[in-house]
Amino acid sequence: MKFLKVFIFACFLSSCQNIEEVKKPDNLIPEDKMVDVLTELSLLNSAKNKNRRILEETGLQPDTYLYSKYEIDSLQLAESTTYYAKKYDKFDGIYQKVKQNLEVMKAKMEVIQEEEQRIEDSIRALDIKDTLSVDSLQLPASVLIDSLGTPPSASSYN
């Protein structure tokens, strides 16, 4: 009797598991292209969250842009994502490459921002030097202007 209960319970558990192997879609996006698509998608989502008003004003649709750039459609992206998600090793590899791409882009942006900041600081330093190098007491009278904005005349000194 105990054996029968255990056997029925084991049959019940084994029947509950219906693990189907995910079929490879006909229009599967190759892994290298999927890395590019997911990298771009990550950037677009960030831009969409940060600059929503600008995107709405320009009428730019990030998803449409992505699909046209990589010549894919939403169904193809969804099927490919589902397929790779079921293949953990492949999906993990894809996301590691996406992460690496984003880190490289971030490093490049930081270098560009540092260079722009250096240029701004140099310009600001030049402006400060220029304003300090001019002595108003040594300017010719034609350059001096009184508080009313009229240049001094020779008769005003008499």
PDB file of C-alpha atoms in Angstrom:
ATOM      1  CA  MET A   1       0.000   0.000   0.000  1.00  0.00           C
ATOM      2  CA  LYS A   2       2.801   2.420   0.891  1.00  0.00           C
ATOM      3  CA  PHE A   3       4.579   1.558  -2.314  1.00  0.00           C
ATOM      4  CA  LEU A   4       1.420   2.259  -4.315  1.00  0.00           C
ATOM      5  CA  LYS A   5       1.044   5.709  -2.727  1.00  0.00           C
ATOM      6  CA  VAL A   6       4.676   6.556  -3.436  1.00  0.00           C
ATOM      7  CA  PHE A   7       4.331   5.268  -7.005  1.00  0.00           C
ATOM      8  CA  ILE A   8       1.176   7.339  -7.636  1.00  0.00           C
ATOM      9  CA  PHE A   9       2.798  10.401  -6.088  1.00  0.00           C
ATOM     10  CA  ALA A  10       5.908   9.933  -8.282  1.00  0.00           C
ATOM     11  CA  CYS A  11       3.731   9.544 -11.386  1.00  0.00           C
ATOM     12  CA  PHE A  12       1.823  12.677 -10.432  1.00  0.00           C
ATOM     13  CA  LEU A  13       5.030  14.698 -10.024  1.00  0.00           C
ATOM     14  CA  SER A  14       6.525  13.454 -13.260  1.00  0.00           C
ATOM     15  CA  SER A  15       3.360  14.289 -15.171  1.00  0.00           C
ATOM     16  CA  CYS A  16       3.450  17.861 -13.884  1.00  0.00           C
ATOM     17  CA  GLN A  17       6.771  18.502 -15.534  1.00  0.00           C
ATOM     18  CA  ASN A  18       6.165  19.354 -19.129  1.00  0.00           C
ATOM     19  CA  ILE A  19       9.459  20.908 -20.137  1.00  0.00           C
ATOM     20  CA  GLU A  20       9.472  21.658 -23.814  1.00  0.00           C
ATOM     21  CA  GLU A  21      12.638  22.367 -25.688  1.00  0.00           C
ATOM     22  CA  VAL A  22      12.477  25.820 -27.193  1.00  0.00           C
ATOM     23  CA  LYS A  23      12.464  25.638 -30.944  1.00  0.00           C
ATOM     24  CA  LYS A  24      14.868  27.852 -32.795  1.00  0.00           C
ATOM     25  CA  PRO A  25      12.852  30.547 -34.601  1.00  0.00           C
ATOM     26  CA  ASP A  26      13.128  30.720 -38.369  1.00  0.00           C
ATOM     27  CA  ASN A  27      14.150  34.364 -38.242  1.00  0.00           C
ATOM     28  CA  LEU A  28      16.511  34.157 -35.244  1.00  0.00           C
ATOM     29  CA  ILE A  29      18.723  37.204 -34.826  1.00  0.00           C
ATOM     30  CA  PRO A  30      22.389  36.075 -34.805  1.00  0.00           C
ATOM     31  CA  GLU A  31      24.211  36.465 -31.494  1.00  0.00           C
ATOM     32  CA  ASP A  32      26.548  39.253 -32.642  1.00  0.00           C
ATOM     33  CA  LYS A  33      23.650  41.243 -34.076  1.00  0.00           C
ATOM     34  CA  MET A  34      21.634  40.557 -30.913  1.00  0.00           C
ATOM     35  CA  VAL A  35      24.472  42.077 -28.863  1.00  0.00           C
ATOM     36  CA  ASP A  36      24.311  45.225 -31.004  1.00  0.00           C
ATOM     37  CA  VAL A  37      20.511  45.367 -30.824  1.00  0.00           C
ATOM     38  CA  LEU A  38      20.444  44.971 -27.035  1.00  0.00           C
ATOM     39  CA  THR A  39      23.227  47.544 -26.607  1.00  0.00           C
ATOM     40  CA  GLU A  40      21.298  50.028 -28.729  1.00  0.00           C
ATOM     41  CA  LEU A  41      18.061  49.153 -26.949  1.00  0.00           C
ATOM     42  CA  SER A  42      19.691  49.861 -23.597  1.00  0.00           C
ATOM     43  CA  LEU A  43      20.907  53.256 -24.806  1.00  0.00           C
ATOM     44  CA  LEU A  44      17.507  54.100 -26.276  1.00  0.00           C
ATOM     45  CA  ASN A  45      15.717  53.172 -23.059  1.00  0.00           C
ATOM     46  CA  SER A  46      18.076  55.400 -21.102  1.00  0.00           C
ATOM     47  CA  ALA A  47      17.517  58.256 -23.539  1.00  0.00           C
ATOM     48  CA  LYS A  48      13.776  57.684 -23.434  1.00  0.00           C
ATOM     49  CA  ASN A  49      13.758  57.911 -19.642  1.00  0.00           C
ATOM     50  CA  LYS A  50      16.037  60.943 -19.461  1.00  0.00           C
ATOM     51  CA  ASN A  51      14.860  62.960 -22.473  1.00  0.00           C
ATOM     52  CA  ARG A  52      11.218  61.983 -22.860  1.00  0.00           C
ATOM     53  CA  ARG A  53      10.108  65.554 -23.618  1.00  0.00           C
ATOM     54  CA  ILE A  54      12.694  65.982 -26.374  1.00  0.00           C
ATOM     55  CA  LEU A  55      11.691  62.689 -27.980  1.00  0.00           C
ATOM     56  CA  GLU A  56       8.018  63.687 -27.860  1.00  0.00           C
ATOM     57  CA  GLU A  57       8.729  67.129 -29.361  1.00  0.00           C
ATOM     58  CA  THR A  58      10.782  65.709 -32.230  1.00  0.00           C
ATOM     59  CA  GLY A  59       8.380  62.843 -32.831  1.00  0.00           C
ATOM     60  CA  LEU A  60      11.241  60.335 -32.830  1.00  0.00           C
ATOM     61  CA  GLN A  61      10.127  56.775 -32.065  1.00  0.00           C
ATOM     62  CA  PRO A  62      13.082  54.882 -30.548  1.00  0.00           C
ATOM     63  CA  ASP A  63      11.592  51.452 -31.265  1.00  0.00           C
ATOM     64  CA  THR A  64      10.941  52.273 -34.909  1.00  0.00           C
ATOM     65  CA  TYR A  65      14.479  53.609 -35.216  1.00  0.00           C
ATOM     66  CA  LEU A  66      15.895  50.400 -33.741  1.00  0.00           C
ATOM     67  CA  TYR A  67      13.863  48.147 -36.024  1.00  0.00           C
ATOM     68  CA  SER A  68      14.796  50.061 -39.162  1.00  0.00           C
ATOM     69  CA  LYS A  69      18.480  50.332 -38.229  1.00  0.00           C
ATOM     70  CA  TYR A  70      18.891  46.582 -37.715  1.00  0.00           C
ATOM     71  CA  GLU A  71      16.246  45.552 -40.264  1.00  0.00           C
ATOM     72  CA  ILE A  72      14.229  43.541 -37.748  1.00  0.00           C
ATOM     73  CA  ASP A  73      10.677  43.665 -36.443  1.00  0.00           C
ATOM     74  CA  SER A  74       9.201  43.450 -32.961  1.00  0.00           C
ATOM     75  CA  LEU A  75       8.136  39.815 -33.370  1.00  0.00           C
ATOM     76  CA  GLN A  76      11.596  38.771 -34.499  1.00  0.00           C
ATOM     77  CA  LEU A  77      13.148  40.563 -31.518  1.00  0.00           C
ATOM     78  CA  ALA A  78      10.659  38.994 -29.089  1.00  0.00           C
ATOM     79  CA  GLU A  79      11.157  35.469 -30.473  1.00  0.00           C
ATOM     80  CA  SER A  80      14.934  35.820 -30.480  1.00  0.00           C
ATOM     81  CA  THR A  81      14.950  37.190 -26.938  1.00  0.00           C
ATOM     82  CA  THR A  82      12.748  34.320 -25.756  1.00  0.00           C
ATOM     83  CA  TYR A  83      14.958  31.760 -27.490  1.00  0.00           C
ATOM     84  CA  TYR A  84      18.183  33.151 -26.039  1.00  0.00           C
ATOM     85  CA  ALA A  85      16.589  33.534 -22.580  1.00  0.00           C
ATOM     86  CA  LYS A  86      15.871  29.792 -22.544  1.00  0.00           C
ATOM     87  CA  LYS A  87      19.505  29.127 -23.483  1.00  0.00           C
ATOM     88  CA  TYR A  88      21.073  30.570 -20.343  1.00  0.00           C
ATOM     89  CA  ASP A  89      24.709  30.205 -21.407  1.00  0.00           C
ATOM     90  CA  LYS A  90      24.127  32.012 -24.695  1.00  0.00           C
ATOM     91  CA  PHE A  91      22.000  34.691 -23.046  1.00  0.00           C
ATOM     92  CA  ASP A  92      24.589  35.286 -20.338  1.00  0.00           C
ATOM     93  CA  GLY A  93      27.314  35.598 -22.979  1.00  0.00           C
ATOM     94  CA  ILE A  94      25.221  38.077 -24.938  1.00  0.00           C
ATOM     95  CA  TYR A  95      24.567  40.218 -21.879  1.00  0.00           C
ATOM     96  CA  GLN A  96      28.223  40.146 -20.851  1.00  0.00           C
ATOM     97  CA  LYS A  97      29.116  41.535 -24.291  1.00  0.00           C
ATOM     98  CA  VAL A  98      26.360  44.157 -24.002  1.00  0.00           C
ATOM     99  CA  LYS A  99      27.711  45.178 -20.597  1.00  0.00           C
ATOM    100  CA  GLN A 100      31.231  45.363 -22.010  1.00  0.00           C
ATOM    101  CA  ASN A 101      30.040  47.522 -24.941  1.00  0.00           C
ATOM    102  CA  LEU A 102      28.290  49.917 -22.567  1.00  0.00           C
ATOM    103  CA  GLU A 103      31.367  50.168 -20.341  1.00  0.00           C
ATOM    104  CA  VAL A 104      33.564  50.974 -23.362  1.00  0.00           C
ATOM    105  CA  MET A 105      31.082  53.652 -24.470  1.00  0.00           C
ATOM    106  CA  LYS A 106      31.007  55.090 -20.964  1.00  0.00           C
ATOM    107  CA  ALA A 107      34.809  55.261 -20.837  1.00  0.00           C
ATOM    108  CA  LYS A 108      34.897  57.050 -24.210  1.00  0.00           C
ATOM    109  CA  MET A 109      32.266  59.536 -23.041  1.00  0.00           C
ATOM    110  CA  GLU A 110      34.225  60.240 -19.868  1.00  0.00           C
ATOM    111  CA  VAL A 111      37.354  60.975 -21.933  1.00  0.00           C
ATOM    112  CA  ILE A 112      35.358  63.331 -24.175  1.00  0.00           C
ATOM    113  CA  GLN A 113      33.801  65.090 -21.176  1.00  0.00           C
ATOM    114  CA  GLU A 114      37.201  65.509 -19.525  1.00  0.00           C
ATOM    115  CA  GLU A 115      38.608  66.996 -22.739  1.00  0.00           C
ATOM    116  CA  GLU A 116      35.657  69.392 -23.049  1.00  0.00           C
ATOM    117  CA  GLN A 117      36.078  70.419 -19.407  1.00  0.00           C
ATOM    118  CA  ARG A 118      39.800  71.001 -19.953  1.00  0.00           C
ATOM    119  CA  ILE A 119      39.046  73.220 -22.963  1.00  0.00           C
ATOM    120  CA  GLU A 120      36.400  75.185 -21.026  1.00  0.00           C
ATOM    121  CA  ASP A 121      38.826  75.669 -18.135  1.00  0.00           C
ATOM    122  CA  SER A 122      41.529  76.897 -20.538  1.00  0.00           C
ATOM    123  CA  ILE A 123      39.138  79.378 -22.142  1.00  0.00           C
ATOM    124  CA  ARG A 124      37.969  80.576 -18.737  1.00  0.00           C
ATOM    125  CA  ALA A 125      41.596  81.043 -17.630  1.00  0.00           C
ATOM    126  CA  LEU A 126      42.342  83.095 -20.760  1.00  0.00           C
ATOM    127  CA  ASP A 127      39.310  85.309 -20.141  1.00  0.00           C
ATOM    128  CA  ILE A 128      40.443  85.961 -16.571  1.00  0.00           C
ATOM    129  CA  LYS A 129      43.970  86.879 -17.717  1.00  0.00           C
ATOM    130  CA  ASP A 130      42.626  89.225 -20.400  1.00  0.00           C
ATOM    131  CA  THR A 131      40.423  91.180 -18.008  1.00  0.00           C
ATOM    132  CA  LEU A 132      43.220  91.582 -15.488  1.00  0.00           C
ATOM    133  CA  SER A 133      45.859  92.655 -17.992  1.00  0.00           C
ATOM    134  CA  VAL A 134      43.991  95.831 -19.029  1.00  0.00           C
ATOM    135  CA  ASP A 135      44.571  98.840 -16.793  1.00  0.00           C
ATOM    136  CA  SER A 136      41.754 101.374 -17.059  1.00  0.00           C
ATOM    137  CA  LEU A 137      44.041 104.212 -15.933  1.00  0.00           C
ATOM    138  CA  GLN A 138      46.249 103.701 -18.956  1.00  0.00           C
ATOM    139  CA  LEU A 139      43.437 103.637 -21.519  1.00  0.00           C
ATOM    140  CA  PRO A 140      43.305 106.550 -23.964  1.00  0.00           C
ATOM    141  CA  ALA A 141      40.607 109.152 -23.329  1.00  0.00           C
ATOM    142  CA  SER A 142      38.708 108.076 -26.438  1.00  0.00           C
ATOM    143  CA  VAL A 143      38.049 104.710 -24.802  1.00  0.00           C
ATOM    144  CA  LEU A 144      36.942 106.064 -21.417  1.00  0.00           C
ATOM    145  CA  ILE A 145      33.210 106.670 -21.031  1.00  0.00           C
ATOM    146  CA  ASP A 146      31.510 108.409 -18.120  1.00  0.00           C
ATOM    147  CA  SER A 147      28.656 106.884 -16.161  1.00  0.00           C
ATOM    148  CA  LEU A 148      26.042 108.384 -18.513  1.00  0.00           C
ATOM    149  CA  GLY A 149      27.595 106.630 -21.462  1.00  0.00           C
ATOM    150  CA  THR A 150      28.864 109.759 -23.255  1.00  0.00           C
ATOM    151  CA  PRO A 151      32.530 110.135 -24.126  1.00  0.00           C
ATOM    152  CA  PRO A 152      34.354 113.023 -22.440  1.00  0.00           C
ATOM    153  CA  SER A 153      34.835 116.186 -24.497  1.00  0.00           C
ATOM    154  CA  ALA A 154      37.695 118.665 -24.331  1.00  0.00           C
ATOM    155  CA  SER A 155      35.388 121.390 -22.962  1.00  0.00           C
ATOM    156  CA  SER A 156      34.438 119.288 -19.939  1.00  0.00           C
ATOM    157  CA  TYR A 157      37.985 119.545 -18.569  1.00  0.00           C
ATOM    158  CA  ASN A 158      37.923 123.399 -18.461  1.00  0.00           C
TER     159      ASN A 158
END
